[in-house]
Coordinates of C-alpha atoms in Angstrom, one line a residue:
M1 CA 0.0 -0.1 -0.1
K2 CA 2.8 2.3 1.0
R3 CA 4.6 1.4 -2.2
R4 CA 1.6 2.2 -4.4
M5 CA 1.1 5.6 -2.7
L6 CA 4.8 6.5 -3.2
I7 CA 4.5 5.5 -6.9
V8 CA 1.4 7.8 -7.2
V9 CA 3.2 10.7 -5.4
L10 CA 6.3 10.4 -7.5
G11 CA 4.2 10.2 -10.6
T12 CA 2.3 13.3 -9.6
I13 CA 5.5 15.1 -9.0
C14 CA 6.8 14.0 -12.4
L15 CA 3.7 15.2 -14.1
A16 CA 3.8 18.5 -12.3
S17 CA 7.4 19.0 -13.3
I18 CA 6.7 18.2 -16.9
W19 CA 3.8 20.7 -16.8
V20 CA 6.0 23.4 -15.2
M21 CA 8.8 22.9 -17.7
T22 CA 6.4 22.9 -20.7
T23 CA 4.8 26.1 -19.3
F24 CA 8.1 27.7 -18.8
Y25 CA 9.3 26.6 -22.3
R26 CA 6.1 28.0 -23.8
S27 CA 6.5 31.2 -22.0
Q28 CA 10.1 31.6 -23.2
M29 CA 9.0 30.8 -26.7
M30 CA 6.3 33.5 -26.5
K31 CA 8.9 36.0 -25.1
E32 CA 11.3 35.3 -27.9
A33 CA 8.5 35.5 -30.4
A34 CA 7.5 39.0 -28.9
K35 CA 11.1 40.0 -29.0
A36 CA 11.3 39.0 -32.7
V37 CA 8.2 41.0 -33.5
T38 CA 9.5 44.1 -31.6
A39 CA 12.9 43.9 -33.3
G40 CA 11.0 43.4 -36.7
E41 CA 8.9 46.4 -36.1
K42 CA 11.8 48.5 -35.0
Y43 CA 13.9 47.4 -38.1
A44 CA 10.9 48.2 -40.2
F45 CA 10.6 51.8 -38.7
E46 CA 14.3 52.4 -39.2
Q47 CA 14.1 51.3 -42.8
A48 CA 11.1 53.5 -43.5
F49 CA 12.3 56.6 -41.6
Q50 CA 13.6 59.5 -43.9
R51 CA 13.5 62.7 -41.9
V52 CA 12.4 64.2 -38.5
L53 CA 11.6 67.9 -38.2
I54 CA 11.4 69.4 -34.7
G55 CA 9.5 72.7 -34.3
Q56 CA 7.7 75.0 -31.8
Q57 CA 4.6 77.1 -32.0
D58 CA 2.3 79.5 -30.0
D59 CA -0.8 81.5 -30.9
Q60 CA 1.1 83.9 -33.3
S61 CA 3.5 81.7 -35.2
S62 CA 5.3 78.5 -35.6
S63 CA 9.1 77.9 -36.3
Q64 CA 11.5 75.2 -37.0
V65 CA 14.0 74.3 -34.2
A66 CA 16.0 71.5 -36.0
E67 CA 15.8 69.1 -38.9
F68 CA 17.7 65.8 -39.4
E69 CA 17.8 63.5 -42.4
R70 CA 18.2 59.8 -41.9
D71 CA 21.9 59.9 -42.9
R72 CA 22.8 63.0 -40.8
M73 CA 21.1 62.0 -37.5
P74 CA 23.1 62.9 -34.3
R75 CA 25.1 60.0 -33.0
Q76 CA 24.8 61.1 -29.4
P77 CA 21.9 62.3 -27.3
I78 CA 21.4 66.0 -27.8
Q79 CA 19.6 69.0 -26.2
L80 CA 17.7 71.8 -27.9
G81 CA 16.2 74.9 -26.6
L82 CA 12.4 75.5 -26.6
H83 CA 11.2 79.1 -26.7
K84 CA 7.6 78.8 -27.5
R85 CA 4.7 77.3 -25.6
E86 CA 4.2 74.1 -27.6
A87 CA 6.4 71.8 -29.5
F88 CA 5.9 69.3 -32.4
I89 CA 7.7 66.7 -34.5
H90 CA 7.1 65.6 -38.0
I91 CA 8.5 62.1 -38.9
D92 CA 8.6 61.3 -42.6
L93 CA 8.4 57.7 -43.7
T94 CA 8.6 55.9 -47.0
T95 CA 7.1 52.3 -46.8
N96 CA 4.8 50.1 -48.9
Q97 CA 2.7 49.5 -45.9
S98 CA -0.8 50.9 -45.4
L99 CA -1.7 54.1 -43.6
E100 CA -2.9 52.1 -40.6
A101 CA 0.5 50.2 -40.4
A102 CA 2.3 53.5 -40.7
E103 CA 0.2 55.0 -37.9
R104 CA 1.3 51.9 -35.6
F105 CA 4.9 53.3 -35.9
L106 CA 3.9 56.1 -33.6
S107 CA 3.6 53.6 -30.6
Q108 CA 7.4 53.2 -31.0
V109 CA 8.1 56.7 -30.2
E110 CA 9.3 56.8 -26.6
L111 CA 8.4 59.9 -24.6
F112 CA 10.1 61.2 -21.4
G113 CA 8.6 63.9 -19.3
D114 CA 5.1 65.0 -18.0
V115 CA 3.6 66.3 -21.3
K116 CA 0.3 66.1 -23.0
Y117 CA 0.4 65.2 -26.7
S118 CA -1.8 64.5 -29.7
T119 CA -0.9 62.6 -32.9
S120 CA -1.9 62.6 -36.6
V121 CA -0.9 60.7 -39.7
R122 CA -1.2 61.7 -43.3
E123 CA -0.3 60.3 -46.7
V124 CA 1.9 62.9 -48.4
S125 CA 2.1 60.9 -51.6
R126 CA 1.8 57.3 -52.6
G127 CA 4.0 55.2 -50.0
N128 CA 5.2 58.5 -48.3
Y129 CA 3.6 59.3 -44.8
Q130 CA 4.1 62.0 -42.3
L131 CA 3.6 61.2 -38.7
T132 CA 3.0 64.2 -36.4
M133 CA 3.1 64.6 -32.7
T134 CA 2.2 67.8 -30.9
F135 CA 3.2 68.5 -27.4
S136 CA 1.5 70.9 -24.9
D137 CA 1.7 71.7 -21.2
I138 CA 5.4 71.3 -21.2
K139 CA 6.7 72.1 -17.7
D140 CA 10.4 72.2 -18.1
Q141 CA 11.5 69.7 -20.7
L142 CA 10.5 66.7 -22.8
A143 CA 12.5 64.1 -24.5
F144 CA 11.8 61.5 -27.2
R145 CA 13.5 58.8 -29.1
F146 CA 12.6 56.1 -31.7
G147 CA 14.3 53.6 -33.9
N148 CA 18.0 53.8 -33.7
I149 CA 18.2 57.5 -33.1
P150 CA 19.6 58.8 -29.7
T151 CA 17.4 60.6 -27.3
I152 CA 16.6 64.3 -28.3
T153 CA 15.6 66.7 -25.3
L154 CA 13.7 69.9 -25.7
R155 CA 14.4 72.2 -22.7
R156 CA 12.9 75.6 -22.0
M157 CA 15.3 78.4 -22.5
E158 CA 15.3 82.2 -22.9
P159 CA 16.4 82.8 -26.6
L160 CA 20.1 83.4 -27.3
T161 CA 20.9 87.1 -27.8
L162 CA 23.4 88.8 -30.1
A163 CA 25.5 92.0 -29.9
V164 CA 26.7 93.3 -33.2
L165 CA 29.8 95.6 -32.9
P166 CA 32.2 97.6 -35.1
G167 CA 35.4 95.7 -35.7
K168 CA 38.9 97.0 -36.4
S169 CA 37.9 99.5 -39.0
E170 CA 36.2 102.8 -38.2
G171 CA 32.5 102.7 -39.0
A172 CA 29.1 102.0 -37.5
V173 CA 26.8 99.0 -37.2
L174 CA 23.1 99.0 -36.5
M175 CA 20.7 96.1 -36.6
L176 CA 16.9 96.7 -36.9
P177 CA 13.9 94.5 -37.2
E178 CA 12.6 94.3 -40.7
S179 CA 9.6 92.1 -40.0
R180 CA 8.7 89.3 -37.6
E181 CA 10.8 86.9 -39.7
S182 CA 13.8 89.1 -40.7
R183 CA 16.3 91.7 -39.6
S184 CA 18.3 94.5 -41.5
L185 CA 22.0 95.0 -40.7
Y186 CA 23.2 98.6 -41.6
I187 CA 27.0 99.2 -41.8
T188 CA 29.0 102.1 -43.2
E189 CA 31.0 101.4 -46.3
G190 CA 34.7 101.0 -45.8
L191 CA 34.2 99.0 -42.6
G192 CA 36.4 95.9 -42.6
D193 CA 35.1 93.5 -39.9
I194 CA 32.2 93.3 -37.6
L195 CA 32.0 91.2 -34.4
L196 CA 29.1 89.0 -33.7
Q197 CA 29.0 88.4 -30.0
F198 CA 26.6 85.7 -28.7
S199 CA 25.3 85.6 -25.1
E200 CA 26.4 82.1 -24.5
P201 CA 29.4 79.9 -25.4
M202 CA 28.9 78.5 -28.8
I203 CA 29.6 75.2 -30.8
R204 CA 32.5 76.3 -33.0
K205 CA 32.3 74.8 -36.5
E206 CA 35.5 76.0 -38.2
E207 CA 37.7 74.6 -40.9
A208 CA 41.4 75.6 -40.5
G209 CA 40.4 78.9 -38.9
R210 CA 39.3 80.2 -42.4
S211 CA 35.5 80.1 -42.5
V212 CA 32.5 79.7 -40.4
D213 CA 29.6 77.8 -42.1
G214 CA 30.6 79.2 -45.4
Y215 CA 30.9 82.9 -44.3
P216 CA 34.2 84.8 -44.5
A217 CA 34.6 84.8 -40.7
V218 CA 36.6 83.3 -38.0
W219 CA 36.0 82.6 -34.3
L220 CA 37.9 84.8 -32.0
D221 CA 36.6 82.9 -28.8
E222 CA 33.7 80.8 -27.8
R223 CA 31.2 83.7 -28.1
T224 CA 32.6 85.9 -30.8
I225 CA 32.9 85.8 -34.5
S226 CA 34.7 88.3 -36.7
L227 CA 32.9 88.7 -40.1
D228 CA 34.7 90.3 -43.0
V229 CA 31.9 92.4 -44.4
R230 CA 34.1 93.6 -47.4
K231 CA 33.5 90.2 -48.9
V232 CA 29.7 90.2 -48.1
N233 CA 27.7 92.3 -50.6
R234 CA 23.9 92.7 -49.8
T235 CA 23.9 89.1 -48.8
A236 CA 21.3 87.6 -46.5
L237 CA 22.9 86.0 -43.4
D238 CA 21.3 83.1 -41.6
L239 CA 22.3 83.5 -37.9
T240 CA 19.9 80.8 -36.5
Q241 CA 22.3 78.1 -37.8
F242 CA 24.6 78.9 -34.9
H243 CA 23.9 76.9 -31.7
S244 CA 25.2 77.4 -28.2
Q245 CA 26.9 74.5 -26.4
R246 CA 23.7 73.9 -24.3
G247 CA 21.5 73.8 -27.6
N248 CA 20.2 77.4 -27.6
Y249 CA 19.7 79.5 -30.7
L250 CA 18.7 83.0 -31.9
P251 CA 15.0 83.7 -32.6
Q252 CA 13.5 83.1 -36.0
E253 CA 13.8 86.7 -37.0
Y254 CA 17.7 86.1 -37.4
R255 CA 17.1 83.5 -40.1
Y256 CA 17.2 86.3 -42.8
V257 CA 19.5 89.2 -42.0
A258 CA 19.7 91.6 -45.0
L259 CA 23.0 93.6 -45.2
Y260 CA 22.9 97.3 -46.3
K261 CA 26.1 99.2 -46.8
K262 CA 25.8 103.0 -46.4
R263 CA 28.2 105.7 -47.6
P264 CA 29.7 107.7 -44.8
L265 CA 28.0 111.0 -44.3
S266 CA 28.3 114.2 -42.3
W267 CA 25.5 116.4 -41.6
L268 CA 26.1 120.3 -41.8
S269 CA 24.2 123.4 -41.3
Y270 CA 23.4 125.9 -44.0
P271 CA 24.8 128.4 -44.7
E272 CA 27.5 128.1 -42.1
S273 CA 28.6 124.6 -43.3
K274 CA 29.4 123.6 -39.7
V275 CA 29.1 119.9 -38.8
V276 CA 26.1 119.4 -36.5
G277 CA 25.9 115.7 -36.2
F278 CA 27.8 113.9 -33.6
S279 CA 26.7 110.3 -33.8
S280 CA 28.4 107.3 -35.6
F281 CA 24.9 106.5 -37.0
D282 CA 24.7 109.7 -39.0
S283 CA 25.4 108.0 -42.2
F284 CA 22.2 106.0 -41.8
Y285 CA 19.9 109.0 -41.5
E286 CA 17.8 110.4 -44.4
Q287 CA 16.9 113.4 -42.3
L288 CA 18.0 115.1 -39.0
I289 CA 15.6 117.1 -36.9
P290 CA 17.5 119.1 -34.2
S291 CA 16.1 120.0 -30.9
P292 CA 15.5 123.8 -30.1
D293 CA 18.6 123.9 -27.8
R294 CA 20.7 121.8 -30.3
E295 CA 21.8 119.4 -27.5
S296 CA 19.8 116.5 -29.2
Y297 CA 18.4 115.5 -32.6
L298 CA 16.2 112.9 -34.2
G299 CA 17.5 110.7 -37.0
I300 CA 15.1 109.2 -39.4
I301 CA 16.1 106.0 -41.3
D302 CA 14.3 105.0 -44.5
R303 CA 13.1 101.5 -44.2
G304 CA 11.4 101.3 -47.7
S305 CA 7.9 101.6 -49.2
S306 CA 4.9 101.2 -47.0
K307 CA 3.4 97.7 -47.1
S308 CA -0.1 99.0 -46.3
R309 CA -0.4 102.2 -48.4
R310 CA 0.9 103.2 -51.8
G311 CA 3.1 106.3 -51.6
G312 CA 3.8 105.9 -47.9
R313 CA 7.2 105.2 -46.4
Q314 CA 8.3 103.0 -43.4
V315 CA 10.9 104.7 -41.2
A316 CA 12.9 104.1 -38.0
L317 CA 13.3 106.9 -35.4
V318 CA 16.5 107.3 -33.4
L319 CA 17.1 109.8 -30.6
E320 CA 20.6 111.2 -30.5
Q321 CA 21.8 113.1 -27.3
K322 CA 25.2 114.5 -26.6
G323 CA 27.2 112.2 -24.3
R324 CA 24.8 109.2 -24.7
S325 CA 24.5 106.3 -26.9
P326 CA 21.9 106.4 -29.7
L327 CA 18.4 105.3 -28.6
L328 CA 16.1 103.6 -30.9
I329 CA 12.7 105.1 -30.4
E330 CA 10.7 103.1 -32.9
P331 CA 12.2 100.5 -35.4
M332 CA 9.3 100.6 -37.9
L333 CA 6.9 103.5 -38.2
E334 CA 4.3 103.2 -40.9
G335 CA 4.3 107.0 -41.8
T336 CA 5.2 109.5 -44.4
A337 CA 8.0 111.4 -42.5
L338 CA 10.3 111.3 -45.6
S339 CA 7.6 112.6 -48.0
R340 CA 5.8 115.9 -48.3
H341 CA 3.9 115.4 -45.0
S342 CA 5.2 116.7 -41.8
T343 CA 4.7 114.1 -39.0
I344 CA 7.7 114.5 -36.6
D345 CA 8.8 117.5 -34.7
W346 CA 10.0 118.9 -31.3
L347 CA 7.5 120.4 -28.8
D348 CA 10.4 121.9 -26.8
A349 CA 13.9 120.8 -25.8
G350 CA 12.7 118.0 -23.7
R351 CA 9.8 116.6 -25.7
F352 CA 9.1 115.6 -29.4
L353 CA 6.0 114.3 -31.1
Y354 CA 5.7 111.6 -33.8
V355 CA 2.7 110.9 -35.7
E356 CA 1.4 107.7 -37.5
E357 CA -1.9 107.4 -39.3
K358 CA -3.7 106.2 -36.2
L359 CA -1.5 107.2 -33.2
G360 CA 0.2 110.3 -32.1
T361 CA 3.0 109.8 -29.3
V362 CA 5.0 112.3 -27.3
Y363 CA 8.3 111.1 -26.0
N364 CA 9.8 112.8 -22.8
L365 CA 13.6 112.8 -22.9
A366 CA 13.9 113.2 -19.0
S367 CA 11.6 110.2 -18.1
G368 CA 11.9 108.1 -21.2
E369 CA 8.0 107.9 -21.2
K370 CA 5.9 107.7 -24.1
T371 CA 2.4 109.5 -23.9
P372 CA -0.3 109.1 -26.4
L373 CA -1.6 112.4 -27.8
F374 CA -4.3 110.7 -29.6
D375 CA -5.3 107.1 -30.6
E376 CA -7.7 106.6 -33.5
S377 CA -7.2 102.8 -33.9
S378 CA -11.0 102.3 -33.2
T379 CA -12.4 105.4 -34.9
G380 CA -11.4 105.2 -38.6
S381 CA -9.8 108.7 -38.4
I382 CA -6.4 109.2 -40.1
A383 CA -3.8 111.6 -39.2
L384 CA -2.3 113.5 -42.1
E385 CA -0.1 116.4 -40.9
M386 CA 1.0 118.0 -37.7
A387 CA 2.7 121.4 -36.6
V388 CA 3.8 123.0 -33.5
D389 CA 2.8 126.6 -32.7
N390 CA 5.2 127.9 -30.0
V391 CA 3.7 131.4 -30.3
Q392 CA 0.2 130.2 -29.5
G393 CA 1.3 127.3 -27.3
S394 CA -0.6 124.8 -29.4
I395 CA -0.2 121.7 -31.4
Y396 CA -2.2 121.2 -34.7
V397 CA -3.0 117.9 -36.2
I398 CA -4.9 117.5 -39.5
F399 CA -7.2 114.4 -39.7
V400 CA -9.5 112.9 -42.3
R401 CA -12.5 110.7 -41.2
S402 CA -15.2 109.0 -43.0
A403 CA -18.3 111.2 -44.1
G404 CA -20.5 108.2 -44.5
D405 CA -20.4 107.9 -48.3
K406 CA -17.9 105.7 -50.1
N407 CA -14.5 107.3 -50.3
L408 CA -15.7 110.6 -49.0
Y409 CA -14.0 111.9 -45.9
R410 CA -14.2 115.1 -43.8
L411 CA -11.1 117.1 -43.1
E412 CA -10.6 118.5 -39.6
K413 CA -8.1 120.4 -37.6
R414 CA -7.6 119.6 -34.0
T415 CA -5.9 121.8 -31.6
Y416 CA -4.1 120.6 -28.5
R417 CA -2.5 122.6 -25.7
L418 CA 1.3 122.4 -25.8
H419 CA 2.0 122.3 -22.1
D420 CA -0.4 119.6 -21.0
L421 CA -1.4 117.9 -24.3
K422 CA -5.2 118.4 -23.7
L423 CA -7.5 118.7 -26.7
E424 CA -8.7 122.3 -27.0
K425 CA -11.0 122.3 -30.0
T426 CA -11.9 120.6 -33.3
E427 CA -12.6 122.5 -36.6
S428 CA -14.1 121.2 -39.8
L429 CA -12.0 122.1 -43.0
G430 CA -14.3 120.6 -45.6
E431 CA -14.6 117.2 -47.4
T432 CA -12.2 115.3 -49.7
L433 CA -12.1 112.0 -51.5
L434 CA -9.7 109.4 -50.0
H435 CA -9.3 106.0 -51.7
P436 CA -8.3 103.1 -49.4
R437 CA -4.6 102.0 -49.9
E438 CA -3.9 104.9 -52.2
Q439 CA -1.3 107.6 -51.4
L440 CA -2.6 109.9 -48.6
P441 CA -3.5 113.4 -49.8
A442 CA -1.3 116.3 -48.6
F443 CA -2.9 119.1 -46.6
P444 CA 0.2 120.8 -45.2
I445 CA 0.1 123.2 -42.3
K446 CA 2.9 125.8 -41.6
V447 CA 3.3 127.9 -38.5
R448 CA 4.9 131.4 -38.8
N449 CA 5.3 134.2 -36.4
D450 CA 2.6 136.3 -38.1
G451 CA 0.1 133.4 -38.3
V452 CA -0.7 129.9 -39.6
Y453 CA -1.1 128.6 -43.2
Y454 CA -3.2 125.5 -43.9
T455 CA -4.4 123.7 -46.9
V456 CA -8.0 122.9 -47.3
P457 CA -10.0 121.0 -50.0
G458 CA -11.4 123.0 -52.9
G459 CA -13.5 122.4 -56.0
Q460 CA -11.0 121.8 -58.8
E461 CA -8.0 122.4 -56.7
N462 CA -7.1 122.5 -53.0
R463 CA -6.9 126.1 -51.3
T464 CA -4.5 127.6 -48.8
V465 CA -6.0 129.6 -45.9
F466 CA -3.9 132.0 -43.8
V467 CA -5.1 133.1 -40.5
S468 CA -3.2 136.0 -38.8
R469 CA -2.5 136.3 -35.1
K470 CA -5.2 138.9 -35.0
G471 CA -7.9 136.5 -36.3
K472 CA -8.1 137.9 -39.9
S473 CA -8.1 135.4 -42.8
W474 CA -7.3 135.1 -46.5
A475 CA -7.6 132.3 -49.0
T476 CA -6.3 131.4 -52.4
E477 CA -5.8 128.5 -54.7
G478 CA -2.8 126.0 -54.2
E479 CA -1.1 124.0 -51.7
I480 CA 1.2 125.8 -49.3
V481 CA 4.9 124.9 -49.7
W482 CA 6.9 127.6 -48.0
A483 CA 6.3 130.8 -46.2
T484 CA 8.1 133.7 -44.4
D485 CA 7.4 135.6 -41.2
S486 CA 6.2 138.6 -43.2
G487 CA 3.2 137.4 -45.2
E488 CA 4.9 135.9 -48.2
A489 CA 4.3 132.4 -49.4
V490 CA 4.9 129.8 -52.3
L491 CA 2.1 127.6 -53.4
K492 CA 2.1 124.5 -55.6
R493 CA -0.6 124.5 -58.3
Q494 CA -1.7 121.5 -60.4
K495 CA -1.6 122.4 -64.1
S496 CA -2.7 118.8 -64.9
Q497 CA -2.4 115.4 -63.3
N498 CA 1.2 115.0 -64.0
A499 CA 2.3 118.8 -64.3
K500 CA 2.6 121.4 -61.6
K501 CA 3.8 125.0 -61.2
Y502 CA 4.6 127.1 -58.3
M503 CA 3.2 130.6 -57.5
F504 CA 4.4 133.4 -55.1
W505 CA 1.6 134.9 -53.0
K506 CA 1.7 138.0 -51.0
I507 CA -1.1 138.0 -48.4
G508 CA -4.1 140.0 -49.8
G509 CA -2.5 140.2 -53.3
R510 CA -2.5 138.3 -56.5
Q511 CA -0.4 135.2 -57.3
R512 CA 2.6 135.4 -59.7
E513 CA 4.4 132.4 -61.2
V514 CA 7.9 131.4 -59.8
S515 CA 10.4 131.4 -62.5
L516 CA 11.4 128.0 -63.9
A517 CA 13.7 126.0 -61.6
R518 CA 15.3 122.7 -61.9
G519 CA 13.6 119.9 -60.1
E520 CA 11.3 120.1 -57.0
V521 CA 10.8 123.3 -55.1
L522 CA 10.9 122.7 -51.3
A523 CA 11.1 124.5 -48.0
F524 CA 14.7 124.4 -46.5
G525 CA 14.0 126.1 -43.1
P526 CA 13.7 129.9 -44.0
Y527 CA 15.1 129.2 -47.5
L528 CA 13.3 128.3 -50.7
V529 CA 15.3 125.6 -52.6
A530 CA 14.8 123.8 -55.9
G531 CA 16.8 120.7 -56.8
D532 CA 16.8 117.4 -58.6
G533 CA 19.0 115.4 -56.3
L534 CA 22.1 116.5 -58.2
R535 CA 22.2 120.1 -58.3
Y536 CA 20.3 122.7 -56.1
Q537 CA 19.4 126.2 -56.3
V538 CA 18.3 128.7 -53.7
W539 CA 16.0 131.6 -54.2
D540 CA 17.5 135.1 -53.9
E541 CA 14.6 137.3 -52.9
R542 CA 16.7 140.5 -53.3
R543 CA 17.7 139.7 -56.9
K544 CA 14.4 137.8 -57.6
R545 CA 16.2 134.9 -59.2
W546 CA 17.6 131.4 -58.5
E547 CA 21.3 131.2 -57.4
P548 CA 23.5 128.1 -57.0
L549 CA 23.2 126.7 -53.5
E550 CA 26.6 127.1 -51.8
L551 CA 28.4 123.8 -51.3
A552 CA 25.6 122.1 -53.5
E553 CA 28.1 120.6 -56.0
G554 CA 29.1 117.0 -55.5
D555 CA 27.5 114.2 -53.6
I556 CA 25.2 115.8 -51.1
R557 CA 21.6 115.5 -49.9
V558 CA 19.2 118.3 -49.2
P559 CA 16.0 117.2 -47.5
A560 CA 13.0 119.4 -46.9
A561 CA 13.4 121.1 -43.6
Q562 CA 10.6 122.9 -41.7
R563 CA 12.8 124.8 -39.2
T564 CA 16.6 124.2 -39.4
P565 CA 18.3 123.8 -42.8
L566 CA 20.6 120.8 -42.7
Y567 CA 22.3 118.9 -45.6
A568 CA 24.3 115.8 -45.8
R569 CA 27.7 115.5 -47.5
E570 CA 29.7 112.4 -48.3
R571 CA 33.0 112.0 -46.4

């Protein structure tokens, strides 16, 4: 009996052992099979993979952070900076599998970090797919890897910054924003090298110390590149290609940096021909507007044609003060400061006003504060001209606003108190036609000691009205161009659409035509000047004729000037 029981127990043990061994073997076989499937899918992913693009985005825009082709993938784990709120990756595949099979590849992307994400797959063309993962709520960093690529980490960073400095040669350098995606780099001709100085130690890619990423430049240290601008002629630089040692980079607007070379200029007063400019940036200015005490001036840089209105100009406004570095007030004004309109002027030695179509801003030199004089962004009114009346203690601004009918606008003159900027009164000046996106009409206003000249709409032609300090007024046909303090003015008359003539007008008298002069007639402070950009003449009131403008021969620039006559001469 005992023997039989022993045999039964041993048999049971043997059967159990066989079952355990069989189960273990089957388990191992299943694991090996699973490994084989995973390896196969991983291999398939690696074979199908073509490119990964890493980007970032927010509500305003998206931009690329990095891009890697399959044969140029990093060999070691890398870190890249993340500047925007969200990140995304696009993985391009080429495979003969279905869209659903391509979508399953997304499960092989390993993520590290507390982050929310969404996925999508699209077939770009037959057999070519793009897998997309978008990441949000990124706290500090996220990392991912797939196939045989190493781990790529995206870490939040403040963008890399750049200082652009003059190099060994004498000259000036100024970088300005051109748009949300580009920058303009201004340099004076004759400059040899400029220094690009990054805010962090950089990854130096250099071949025998001769060039940096194809540019005529060398690294001076881990943060500074010396670029030979003599070998770069109006070339767009891509400065986002440079990365710091911790994976940071410049913002997207440095992807396209347009280089502008300017001839060295000096600004002089007329008729003394004394140098009045004291800034290294003077060569970049199309016009200088001195303060009443001559201790400061405004420099206007031409940024090209307006993108919103035909005939308008975009300008940058720079404040120059003795003993201080130049201060960029506005990098891009949508205005008409370089045309026949007057939109920038000093209120006194400590304040100036600059006017855009919808906004008038007063800048205080002592505090650095900007105070709005008016804001018409929600009213539809457009500012055309401005003038400062120190005798009356007033600021005049000419506006047009819709009259209700298509393209019909009312012209009005607003008067603000000079000392506290308060609106004092609004006067109607008539109605005019204004076509959207077309060149803004000119209704100039000029202040003189004996009164104020302003242009108003007329029937066939605009008219000029003069109001004396005693309140008397006179009117005549034409647009005011220039006036003296003793009741004499020059008006522009339109003979036809493309032809014009200039007329002298003595207050209360009849008009007489100005004798023929070469080029455009303009106000040059207290002087009347005519020129075509090459030669200039000045009106001699005593002899009643045009005379050559002294020092006007050669390469000079004579801009219109409301108060102080200044001209630029090449050095």
